[in-house]
CSV table of C-alpha atoms in Angstrom, one decimal:
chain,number,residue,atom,x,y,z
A,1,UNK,CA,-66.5,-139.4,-17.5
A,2,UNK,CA,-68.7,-136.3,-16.1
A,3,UNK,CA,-71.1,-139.0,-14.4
A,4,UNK,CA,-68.0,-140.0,-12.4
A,5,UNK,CA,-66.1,-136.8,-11.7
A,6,UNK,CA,-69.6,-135.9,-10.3
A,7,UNK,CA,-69.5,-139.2,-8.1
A,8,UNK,CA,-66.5,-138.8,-6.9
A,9,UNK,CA,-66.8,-134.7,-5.8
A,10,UNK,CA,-70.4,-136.0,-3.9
A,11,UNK,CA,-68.3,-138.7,-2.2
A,12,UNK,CA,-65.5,-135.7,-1.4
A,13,UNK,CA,-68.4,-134.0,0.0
A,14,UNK,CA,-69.3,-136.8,2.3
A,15,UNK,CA,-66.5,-137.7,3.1
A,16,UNK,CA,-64.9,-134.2,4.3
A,17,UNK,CA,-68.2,-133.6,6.0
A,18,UNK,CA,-68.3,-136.8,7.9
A,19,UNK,CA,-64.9,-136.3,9.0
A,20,UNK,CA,-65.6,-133.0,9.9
A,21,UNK,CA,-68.6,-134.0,12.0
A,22,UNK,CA,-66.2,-136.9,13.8
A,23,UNK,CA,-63.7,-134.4,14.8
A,24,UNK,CA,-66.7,-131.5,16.4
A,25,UNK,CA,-68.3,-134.5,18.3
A,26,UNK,CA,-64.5,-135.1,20.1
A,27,UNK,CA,-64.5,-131.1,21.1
A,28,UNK,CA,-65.2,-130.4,24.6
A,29,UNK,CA,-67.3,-127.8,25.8
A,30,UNK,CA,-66.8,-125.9,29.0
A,31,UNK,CA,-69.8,-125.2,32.0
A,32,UNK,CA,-67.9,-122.4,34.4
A,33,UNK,CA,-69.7,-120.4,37.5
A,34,UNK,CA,-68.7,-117.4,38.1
A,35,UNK,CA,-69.9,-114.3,39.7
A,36,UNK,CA,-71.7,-111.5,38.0
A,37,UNK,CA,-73.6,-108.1,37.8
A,38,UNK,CA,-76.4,-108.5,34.8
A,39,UNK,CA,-78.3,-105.8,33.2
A,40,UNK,CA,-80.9,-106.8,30.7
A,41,UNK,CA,-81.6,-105.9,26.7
A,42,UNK,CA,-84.3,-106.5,24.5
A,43,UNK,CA,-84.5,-103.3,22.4
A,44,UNK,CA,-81.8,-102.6,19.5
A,45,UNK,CA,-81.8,-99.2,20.4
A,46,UNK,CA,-81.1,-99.4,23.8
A,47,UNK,CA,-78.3,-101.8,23.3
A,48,UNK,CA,-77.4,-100.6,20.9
A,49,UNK,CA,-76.9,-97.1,22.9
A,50,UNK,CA,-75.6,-98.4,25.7
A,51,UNK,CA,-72.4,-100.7,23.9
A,52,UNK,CA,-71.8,-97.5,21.8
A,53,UNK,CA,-71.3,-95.6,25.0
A,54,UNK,CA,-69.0,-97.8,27.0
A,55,UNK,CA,-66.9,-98.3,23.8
A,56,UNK,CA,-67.0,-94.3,23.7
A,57,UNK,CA,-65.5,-94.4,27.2
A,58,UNK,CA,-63.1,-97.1,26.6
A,59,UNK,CA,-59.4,-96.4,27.5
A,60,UNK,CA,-57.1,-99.4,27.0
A,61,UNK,CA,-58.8,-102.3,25.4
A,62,UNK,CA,-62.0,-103.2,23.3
A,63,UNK,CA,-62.1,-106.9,22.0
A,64,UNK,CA,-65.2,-107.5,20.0
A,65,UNK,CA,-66.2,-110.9,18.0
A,66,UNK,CA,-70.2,-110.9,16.2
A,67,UNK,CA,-71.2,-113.6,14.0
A,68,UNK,CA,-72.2,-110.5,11.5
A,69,UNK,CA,-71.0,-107.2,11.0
A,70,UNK,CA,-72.6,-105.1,8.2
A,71,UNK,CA,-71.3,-102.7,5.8
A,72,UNK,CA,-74.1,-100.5,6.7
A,73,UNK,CA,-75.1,-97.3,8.4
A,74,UNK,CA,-75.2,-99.0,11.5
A,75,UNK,CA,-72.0,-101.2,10.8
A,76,UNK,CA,-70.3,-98.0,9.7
A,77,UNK,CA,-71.3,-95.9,13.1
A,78,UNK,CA,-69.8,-98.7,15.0
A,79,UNK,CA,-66.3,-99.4,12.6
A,80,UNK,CA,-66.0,-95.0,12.9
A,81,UNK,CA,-66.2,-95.5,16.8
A,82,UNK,CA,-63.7,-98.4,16.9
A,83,UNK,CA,-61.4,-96.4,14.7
A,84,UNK,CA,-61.9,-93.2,16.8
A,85,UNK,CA,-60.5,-95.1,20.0
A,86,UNK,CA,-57.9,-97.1,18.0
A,87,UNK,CA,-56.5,-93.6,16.8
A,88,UNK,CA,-56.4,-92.2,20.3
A,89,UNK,CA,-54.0,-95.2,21.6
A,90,UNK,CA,-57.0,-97.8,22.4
A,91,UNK,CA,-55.6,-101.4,21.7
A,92,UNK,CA,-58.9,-102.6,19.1
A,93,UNK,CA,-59.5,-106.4,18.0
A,94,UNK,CA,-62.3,-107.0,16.0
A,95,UNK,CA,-63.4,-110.7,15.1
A,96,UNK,CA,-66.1,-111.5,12.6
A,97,UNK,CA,-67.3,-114.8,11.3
A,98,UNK,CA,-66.2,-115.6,7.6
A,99,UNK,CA,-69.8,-116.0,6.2
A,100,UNK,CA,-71.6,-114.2,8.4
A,101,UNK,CA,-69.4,-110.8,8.1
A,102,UNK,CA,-69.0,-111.4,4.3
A,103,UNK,CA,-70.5,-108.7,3.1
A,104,UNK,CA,-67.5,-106.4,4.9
A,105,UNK,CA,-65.7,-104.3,2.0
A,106,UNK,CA,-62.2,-104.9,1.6
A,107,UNK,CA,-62.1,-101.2,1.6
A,108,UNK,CA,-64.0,-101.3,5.1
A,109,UNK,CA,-61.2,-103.7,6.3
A,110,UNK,CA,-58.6,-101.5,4.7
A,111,UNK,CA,-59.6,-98.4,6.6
A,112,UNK,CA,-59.8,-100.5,10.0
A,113,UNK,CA,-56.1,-101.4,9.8
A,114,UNK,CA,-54.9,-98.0,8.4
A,115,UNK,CA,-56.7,-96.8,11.9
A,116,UNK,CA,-54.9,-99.1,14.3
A,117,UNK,CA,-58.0,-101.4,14.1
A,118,UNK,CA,-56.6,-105.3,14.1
A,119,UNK,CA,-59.0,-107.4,12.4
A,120,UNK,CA,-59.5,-110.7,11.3
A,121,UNK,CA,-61.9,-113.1,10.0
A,122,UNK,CA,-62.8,-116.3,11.7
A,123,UNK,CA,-63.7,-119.5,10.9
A,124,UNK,CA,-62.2,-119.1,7.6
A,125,UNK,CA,-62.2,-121.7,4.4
A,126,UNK,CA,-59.5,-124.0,4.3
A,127,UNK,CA,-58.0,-127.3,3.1
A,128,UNK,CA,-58.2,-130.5,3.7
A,129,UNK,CA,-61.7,-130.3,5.2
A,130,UNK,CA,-63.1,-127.5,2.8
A,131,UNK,CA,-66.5,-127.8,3.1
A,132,UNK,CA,-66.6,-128.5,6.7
A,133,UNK,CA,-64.4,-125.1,7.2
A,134,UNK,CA,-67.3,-123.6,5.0
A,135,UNK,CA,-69.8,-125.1,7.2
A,136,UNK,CA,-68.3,-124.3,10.6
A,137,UNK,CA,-69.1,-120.9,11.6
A,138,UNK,CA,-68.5,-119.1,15.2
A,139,UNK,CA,-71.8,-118.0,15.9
A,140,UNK,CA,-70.7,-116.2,19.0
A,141,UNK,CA,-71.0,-112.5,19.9
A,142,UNK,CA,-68.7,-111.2,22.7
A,143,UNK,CA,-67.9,-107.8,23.6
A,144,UNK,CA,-64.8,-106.4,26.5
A,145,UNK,CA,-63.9,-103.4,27.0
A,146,UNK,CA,-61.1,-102.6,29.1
A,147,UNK,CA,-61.4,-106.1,30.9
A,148,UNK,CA,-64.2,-104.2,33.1
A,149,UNK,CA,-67.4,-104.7,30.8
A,150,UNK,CA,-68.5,-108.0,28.8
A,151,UNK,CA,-71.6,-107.8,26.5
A,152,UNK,CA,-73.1,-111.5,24.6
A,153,UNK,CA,-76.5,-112.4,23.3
A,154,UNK,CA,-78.2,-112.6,20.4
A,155,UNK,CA,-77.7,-109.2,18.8
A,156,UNK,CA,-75.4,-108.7,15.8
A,157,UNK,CA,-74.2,-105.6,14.3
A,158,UNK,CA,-76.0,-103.9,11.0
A,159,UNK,CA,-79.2,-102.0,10.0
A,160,UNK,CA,-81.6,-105.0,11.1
A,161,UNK,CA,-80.8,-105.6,14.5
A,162,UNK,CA,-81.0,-102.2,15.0
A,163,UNK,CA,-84.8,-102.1,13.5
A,164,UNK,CA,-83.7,-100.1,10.1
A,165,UNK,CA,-84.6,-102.6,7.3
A,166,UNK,CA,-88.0,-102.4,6.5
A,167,UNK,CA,-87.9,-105.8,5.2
A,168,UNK,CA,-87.6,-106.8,9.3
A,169,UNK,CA,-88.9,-104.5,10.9
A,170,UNK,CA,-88.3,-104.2,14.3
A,171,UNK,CA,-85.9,-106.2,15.7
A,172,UNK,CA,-86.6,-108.4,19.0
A,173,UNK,CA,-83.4,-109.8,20.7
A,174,UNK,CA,-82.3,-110.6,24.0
A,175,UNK,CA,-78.7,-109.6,25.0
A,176,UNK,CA,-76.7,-109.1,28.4
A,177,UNK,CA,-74.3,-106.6,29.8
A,178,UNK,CA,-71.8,-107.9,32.1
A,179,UNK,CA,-69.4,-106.8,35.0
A,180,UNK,CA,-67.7,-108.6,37.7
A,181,UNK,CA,-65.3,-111.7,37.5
A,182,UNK,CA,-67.6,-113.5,34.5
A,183,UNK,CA,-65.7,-110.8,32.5
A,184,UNK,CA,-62.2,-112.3,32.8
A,185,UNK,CA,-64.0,-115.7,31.4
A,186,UNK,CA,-65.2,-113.5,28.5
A,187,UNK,CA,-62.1,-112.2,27.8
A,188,UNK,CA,-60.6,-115.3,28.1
A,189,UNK,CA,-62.9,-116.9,25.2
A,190,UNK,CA,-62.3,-114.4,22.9
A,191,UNK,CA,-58.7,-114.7,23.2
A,192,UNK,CA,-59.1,-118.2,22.5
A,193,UNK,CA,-60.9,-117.3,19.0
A,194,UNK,CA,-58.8,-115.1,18.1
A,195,UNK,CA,-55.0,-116.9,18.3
A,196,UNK,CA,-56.5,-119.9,16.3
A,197,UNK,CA,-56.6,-117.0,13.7
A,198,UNK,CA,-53.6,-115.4,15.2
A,199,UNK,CA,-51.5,-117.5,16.8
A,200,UNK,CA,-48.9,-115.2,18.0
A,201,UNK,CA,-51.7,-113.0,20.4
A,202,UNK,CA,-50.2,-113.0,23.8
A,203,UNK,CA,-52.4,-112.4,26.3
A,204,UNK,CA,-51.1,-109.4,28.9
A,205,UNK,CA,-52.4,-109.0,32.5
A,206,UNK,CA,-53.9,-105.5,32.0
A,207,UNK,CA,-56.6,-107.4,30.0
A,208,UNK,CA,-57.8,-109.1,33.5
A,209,UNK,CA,-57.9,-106.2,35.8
A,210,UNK,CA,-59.0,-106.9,39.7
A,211,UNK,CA,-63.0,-107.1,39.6
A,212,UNK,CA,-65.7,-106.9,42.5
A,213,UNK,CA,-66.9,-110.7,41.9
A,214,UNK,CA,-71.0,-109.1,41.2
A,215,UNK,CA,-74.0,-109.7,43.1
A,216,UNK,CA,-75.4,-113.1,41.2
A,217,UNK,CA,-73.9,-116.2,39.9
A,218,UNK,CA,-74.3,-117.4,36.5
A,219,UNK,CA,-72.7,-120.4,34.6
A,220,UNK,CA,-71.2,-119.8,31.4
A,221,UNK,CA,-71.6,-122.6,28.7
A,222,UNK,CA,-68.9,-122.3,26.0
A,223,UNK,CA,-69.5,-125.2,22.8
A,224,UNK,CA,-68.0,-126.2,19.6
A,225,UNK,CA,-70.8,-128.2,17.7
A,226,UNK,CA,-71.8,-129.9,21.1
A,227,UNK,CA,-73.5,-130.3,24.3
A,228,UNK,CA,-76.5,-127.3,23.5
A,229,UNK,CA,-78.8,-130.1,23.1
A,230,UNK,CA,-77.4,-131.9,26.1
A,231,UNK,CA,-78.2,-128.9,28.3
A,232,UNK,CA,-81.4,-127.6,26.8
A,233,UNK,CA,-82.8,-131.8,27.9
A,234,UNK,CA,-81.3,-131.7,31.1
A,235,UNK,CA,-83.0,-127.5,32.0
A,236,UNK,CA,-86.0,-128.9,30.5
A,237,UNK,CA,-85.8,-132.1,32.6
A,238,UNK,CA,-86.1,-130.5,35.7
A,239,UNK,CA,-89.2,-128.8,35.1
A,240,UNK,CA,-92.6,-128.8,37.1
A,241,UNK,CA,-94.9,-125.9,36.0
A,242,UNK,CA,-93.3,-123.9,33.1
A,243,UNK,CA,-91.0,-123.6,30.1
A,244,UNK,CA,-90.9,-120.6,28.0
A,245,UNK,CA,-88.9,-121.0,24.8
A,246,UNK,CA,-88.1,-118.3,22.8
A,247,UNK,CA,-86.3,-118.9,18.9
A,248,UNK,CA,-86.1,-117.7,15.7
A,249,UNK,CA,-85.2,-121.6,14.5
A,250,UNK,CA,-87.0,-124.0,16.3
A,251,UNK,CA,-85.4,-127.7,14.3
A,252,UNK,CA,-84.5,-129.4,17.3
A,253,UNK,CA,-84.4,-133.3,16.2
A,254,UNK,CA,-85.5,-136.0,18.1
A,255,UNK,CA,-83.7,-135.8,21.3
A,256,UNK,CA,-84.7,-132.2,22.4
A,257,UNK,CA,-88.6,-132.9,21.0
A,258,UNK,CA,-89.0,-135.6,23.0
A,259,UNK,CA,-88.0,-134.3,26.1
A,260,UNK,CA,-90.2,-131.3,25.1
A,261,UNK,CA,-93.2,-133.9,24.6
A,262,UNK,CA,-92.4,-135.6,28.0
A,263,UNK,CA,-92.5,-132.6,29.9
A,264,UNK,CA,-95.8,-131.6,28.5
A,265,UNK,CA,-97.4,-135.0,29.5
A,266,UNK,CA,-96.5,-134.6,33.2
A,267,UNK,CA,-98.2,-131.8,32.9
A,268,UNK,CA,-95.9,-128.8,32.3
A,269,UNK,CA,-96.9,-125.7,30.4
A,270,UNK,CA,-94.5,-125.5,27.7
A,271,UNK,CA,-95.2,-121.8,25.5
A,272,UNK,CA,-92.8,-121.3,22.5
A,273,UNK,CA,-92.2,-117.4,20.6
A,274,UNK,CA,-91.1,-118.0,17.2
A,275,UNK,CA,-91.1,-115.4,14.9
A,276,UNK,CA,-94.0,-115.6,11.7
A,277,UNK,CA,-91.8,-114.4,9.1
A,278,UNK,CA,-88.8,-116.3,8.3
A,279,UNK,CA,-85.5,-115.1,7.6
A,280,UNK,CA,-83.7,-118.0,6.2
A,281,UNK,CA,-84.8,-120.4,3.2
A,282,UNK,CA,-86.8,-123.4,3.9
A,283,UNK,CA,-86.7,-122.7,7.9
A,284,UNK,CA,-90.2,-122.2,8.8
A,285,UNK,CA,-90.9,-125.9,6.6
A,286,UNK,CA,-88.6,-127.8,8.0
A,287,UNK,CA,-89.8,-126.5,11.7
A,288,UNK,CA,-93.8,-127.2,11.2
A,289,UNK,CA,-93.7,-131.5,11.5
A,290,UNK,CA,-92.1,-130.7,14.9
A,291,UNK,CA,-94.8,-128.1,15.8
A,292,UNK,CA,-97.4,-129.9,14.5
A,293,UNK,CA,-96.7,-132.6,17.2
A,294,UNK,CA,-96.1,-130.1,19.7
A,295,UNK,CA,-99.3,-128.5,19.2
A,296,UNK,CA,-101.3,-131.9,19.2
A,297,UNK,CA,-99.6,-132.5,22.8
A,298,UNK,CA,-101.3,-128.9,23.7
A,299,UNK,CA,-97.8,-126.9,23.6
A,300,UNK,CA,-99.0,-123.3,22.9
A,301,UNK,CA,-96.9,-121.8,19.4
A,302,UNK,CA,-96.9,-118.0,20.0
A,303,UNK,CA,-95.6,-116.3,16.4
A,304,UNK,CA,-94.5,-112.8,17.2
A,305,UNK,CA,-95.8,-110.3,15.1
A,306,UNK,CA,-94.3,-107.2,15.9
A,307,UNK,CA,-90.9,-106.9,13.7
A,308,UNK,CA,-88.4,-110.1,13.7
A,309,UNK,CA,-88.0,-112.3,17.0
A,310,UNK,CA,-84.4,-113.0,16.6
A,311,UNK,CA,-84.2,-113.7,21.0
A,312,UNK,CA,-82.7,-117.4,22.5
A,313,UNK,CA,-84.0,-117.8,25.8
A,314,UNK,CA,-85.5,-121.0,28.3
A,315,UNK,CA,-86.4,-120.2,30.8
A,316,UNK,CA,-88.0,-122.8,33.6
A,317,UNK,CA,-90.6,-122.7,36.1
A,318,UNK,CA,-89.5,-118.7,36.6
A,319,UNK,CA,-86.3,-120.4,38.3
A,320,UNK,CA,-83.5,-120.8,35.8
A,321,UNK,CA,-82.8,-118.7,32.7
A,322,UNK,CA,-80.5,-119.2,29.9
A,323,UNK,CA,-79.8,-116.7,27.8
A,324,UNK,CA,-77.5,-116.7,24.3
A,325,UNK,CA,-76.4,-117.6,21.1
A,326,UNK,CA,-77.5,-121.1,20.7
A,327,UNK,CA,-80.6,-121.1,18.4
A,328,UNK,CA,-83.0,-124.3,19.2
A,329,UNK,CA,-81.7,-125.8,16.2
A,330,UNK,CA,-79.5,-128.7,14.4
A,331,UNK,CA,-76.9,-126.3,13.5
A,332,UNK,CA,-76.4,-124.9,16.8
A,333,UNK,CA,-76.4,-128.2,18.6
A,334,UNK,CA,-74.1,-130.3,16.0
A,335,UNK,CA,-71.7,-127.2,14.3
A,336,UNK,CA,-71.7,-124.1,15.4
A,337,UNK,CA,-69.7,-122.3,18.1
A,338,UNK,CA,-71.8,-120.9,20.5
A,339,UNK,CA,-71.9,-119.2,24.4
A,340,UNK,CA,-74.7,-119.3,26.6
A,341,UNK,CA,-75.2,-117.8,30.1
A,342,UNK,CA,-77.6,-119.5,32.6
A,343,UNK,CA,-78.3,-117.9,35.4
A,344,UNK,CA,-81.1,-117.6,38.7
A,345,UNK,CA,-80.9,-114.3,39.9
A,346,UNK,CA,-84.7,-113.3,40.9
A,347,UNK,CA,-84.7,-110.3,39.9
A,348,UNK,CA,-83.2,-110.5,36.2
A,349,UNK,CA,-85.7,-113.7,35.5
A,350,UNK,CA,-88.7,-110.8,36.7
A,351,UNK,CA,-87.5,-108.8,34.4
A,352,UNK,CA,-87.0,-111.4,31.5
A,353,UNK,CA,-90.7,-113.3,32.3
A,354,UNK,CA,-92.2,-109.6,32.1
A,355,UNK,CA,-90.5,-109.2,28.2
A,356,UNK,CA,-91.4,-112.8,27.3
A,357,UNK,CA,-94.9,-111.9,28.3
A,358,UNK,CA,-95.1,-109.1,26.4
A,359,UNK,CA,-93.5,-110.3,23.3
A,360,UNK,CA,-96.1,-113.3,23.6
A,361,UNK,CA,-99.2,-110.7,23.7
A,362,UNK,CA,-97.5,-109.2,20.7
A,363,UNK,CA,-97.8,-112.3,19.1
A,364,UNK,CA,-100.5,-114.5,17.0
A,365,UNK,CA,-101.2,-118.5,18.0
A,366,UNK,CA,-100.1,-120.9,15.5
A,367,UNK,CA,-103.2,-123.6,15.5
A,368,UNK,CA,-103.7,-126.8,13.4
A,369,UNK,CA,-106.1,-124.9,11.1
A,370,UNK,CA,-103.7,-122.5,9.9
A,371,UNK,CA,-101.2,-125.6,9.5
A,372,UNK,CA,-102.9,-127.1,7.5
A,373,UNK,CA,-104.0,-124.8,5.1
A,374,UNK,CA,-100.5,-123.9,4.1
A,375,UNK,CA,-100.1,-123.7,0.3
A,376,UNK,CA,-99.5,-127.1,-1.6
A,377,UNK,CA,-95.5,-125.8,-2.5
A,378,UNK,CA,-94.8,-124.9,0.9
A,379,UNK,CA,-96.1,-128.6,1.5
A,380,UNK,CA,-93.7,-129.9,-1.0
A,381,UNK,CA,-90.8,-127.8,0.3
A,382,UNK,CA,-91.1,-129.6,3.9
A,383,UNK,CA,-89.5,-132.8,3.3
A,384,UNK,CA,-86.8,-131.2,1.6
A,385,UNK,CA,-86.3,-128.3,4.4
A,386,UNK,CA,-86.3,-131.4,6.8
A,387,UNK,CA,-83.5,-133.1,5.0
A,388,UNK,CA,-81.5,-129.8,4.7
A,389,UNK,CA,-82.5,-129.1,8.3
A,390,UNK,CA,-78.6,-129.5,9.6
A,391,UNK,CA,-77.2,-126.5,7.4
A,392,UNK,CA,-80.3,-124.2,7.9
């Protein structure tokens, strides 16, 4: 009787993730251009400063959605600020991820709503499709405030990402501040996340006040557990001379490794920054048959060694930059939601080639010696991290 009762919950398993994985594959994705102003963040603490300051001088609206929020000292300065301008009349709608944001105190949430702060988890559990709803997270991190101001990248909010946990370190993400008409598509997305948890959200035309259109152009890619991949081939596709690629998950599967491979044998340079501690179970095993490969084709591994490398960027031939939430990864190609900006502007890719640099002189090359002289359980654990490789 228990032999079958356990059949039948690993077929439920299957079956609801199947199902779920049918249904992501029929979402559609969206690839807008719009125009834009960019400024540039790598540094917690300047980013850090900067979205604390235009949420300071917010007067009618702040929307904010991170994949996590922490309950911590630098959660906390953040949740104090949002229910300082809720308090003074500021409309405030904060959006976190289910898992990611778990750690939230209901007493956290509590104080939020008491404030004027509305709130509200997404990607939340539920039925029929339970373990794909547990599966599925929104992985995206989008800040407005007052229509005028967008912020996404890779940054969440909490003690690490600000380079406070000494576990970490410091913390090296990429992130952009936005102004000019991409803001209104910003807006727009967030919107769109937050009526499938609240489905009565109108959307009011103060939130898309008239814009200067910004002095670049950059294409906004918007997924549901598709077309990453799609787009990371095609960028890497049109190569001739360089591709940087900077990750802290690098599990890209065989469609993405093989247009990696190709580009190195006509003779591209292909560098990747990965960082040499991991923060996630069994994701540094289930990367090293992929760089292993990569390395024999003469792809230079650069792991960074000063703090975390947390950043998502490609960037090609100094040309064309994209810029994120999309890790190079299984999950972010096949489940999560992500949003990724790609952009030319000269002067922004300058400024991100001169970081990338100096992250990779900060970092220490992964050769085939040190591959191979990894210890005989972390040998063991890689054919199980490659199974598990989707949920990592």
């Amino acid at each position: 009787m228990v032999f079958l009762l356990v059949i039948a919950f690993v077929f439920w398993i299957g079956l609801d993730l199947f199902l779920g994985a049918r249904k992501r594959r029929k979402n559609s994705s969206s690839m807008k251009s719009v125009p834009a102003a960019m400024e540039f963040f790598a540094d917690g603490d300047d980013f850090f400063r900067s979205l604390l300051k235009d949420l300071d001088a917010a007067e009618n609206t702040i929307n904010m959605m991170f994949f996590i929020i922490r309950d911590d000292k630098t959660g906390n300065e953040f949740i104090d600020k949002l229910c300082e301008k809720a308090s003074s009349g500021v409309s405030v709608n904060v959006l976190a991820d289910f898992i990611g944001s778990k750690s939230i105190k209901r007493s956290t949430i509590k104080r939020m709503k008491e404030c004027g702060v509305r709130f509200s988890y997404s990607k939340k559990a539920s039925f029929p499709l339970l373990f794909t709803s547990l599966n599925e997270r929104n992985h995206r991190k989008i800040t407005v405030i007052d229509g005028r101001i967008g912020y996404m990248g890779g940054f969440n909010i909490g003690n690490e990402y600000a380079g406070k946990d000494p576990k970490f370190g410091y913390w090296r993400d990429y992130h952009l501040r936005l102004k000019g008409e991409v803001v209104h598509e910003l807006q727009k997305q967030f919107f769109k996340d937050w009526s499938l948890e609240n489905p009565d959200a109108k959307l009011a035309d103060a939130l898309f006040p008239p814009l200067t259109k910004g002095e670049t152009t950059v294409k906004l890619h918007v997924t549901d557990g598709n077309n990453v991949e799609e787009v990371f081939c095609s960028l890497i596709d049109k190569a001739t001379s360089t591709v940087y690629i900077g990750t802290p998950y690098y599990i890209p599967g065989s469609q993405l490794q093989k247009t990696i491979l190709n580009a190195i044998h006509r003779g591209v340079s292909v560098k990747i920054i990965l960082p040499i501690r991991a923060d996630h179970p069994f994701v540094q095993e289930a990367s090293y048959p992929y760089l292993t490969e990569l390395i024999e084709a003469g792809c230079e591994i650069h792991q960074y060694m000063n703090g975390f490398f947390h950043a998502k960027v490609l960037l090609i031939d100094k040309e064309i930059c994209d810029i994120g939430t999309a890790n190079f990864d299984r999950r972010s190609f096949t489940i999560n939601g992500e949003i990724n900006c790609i952009f030319r502007d000269k002067e922004m890719l300058k400024q991100i080639k001169e970081t990338i640099d100096r992250d990779i002189v900060q970092s220490e090359l992964l050769d085939m010696k040190r591959l191979k002289n990894r210890t005989l359980k972390n040998r063991l654990i890689g054919p199980l991290a490659r199974v598990l490789s989707p949920f990592l």
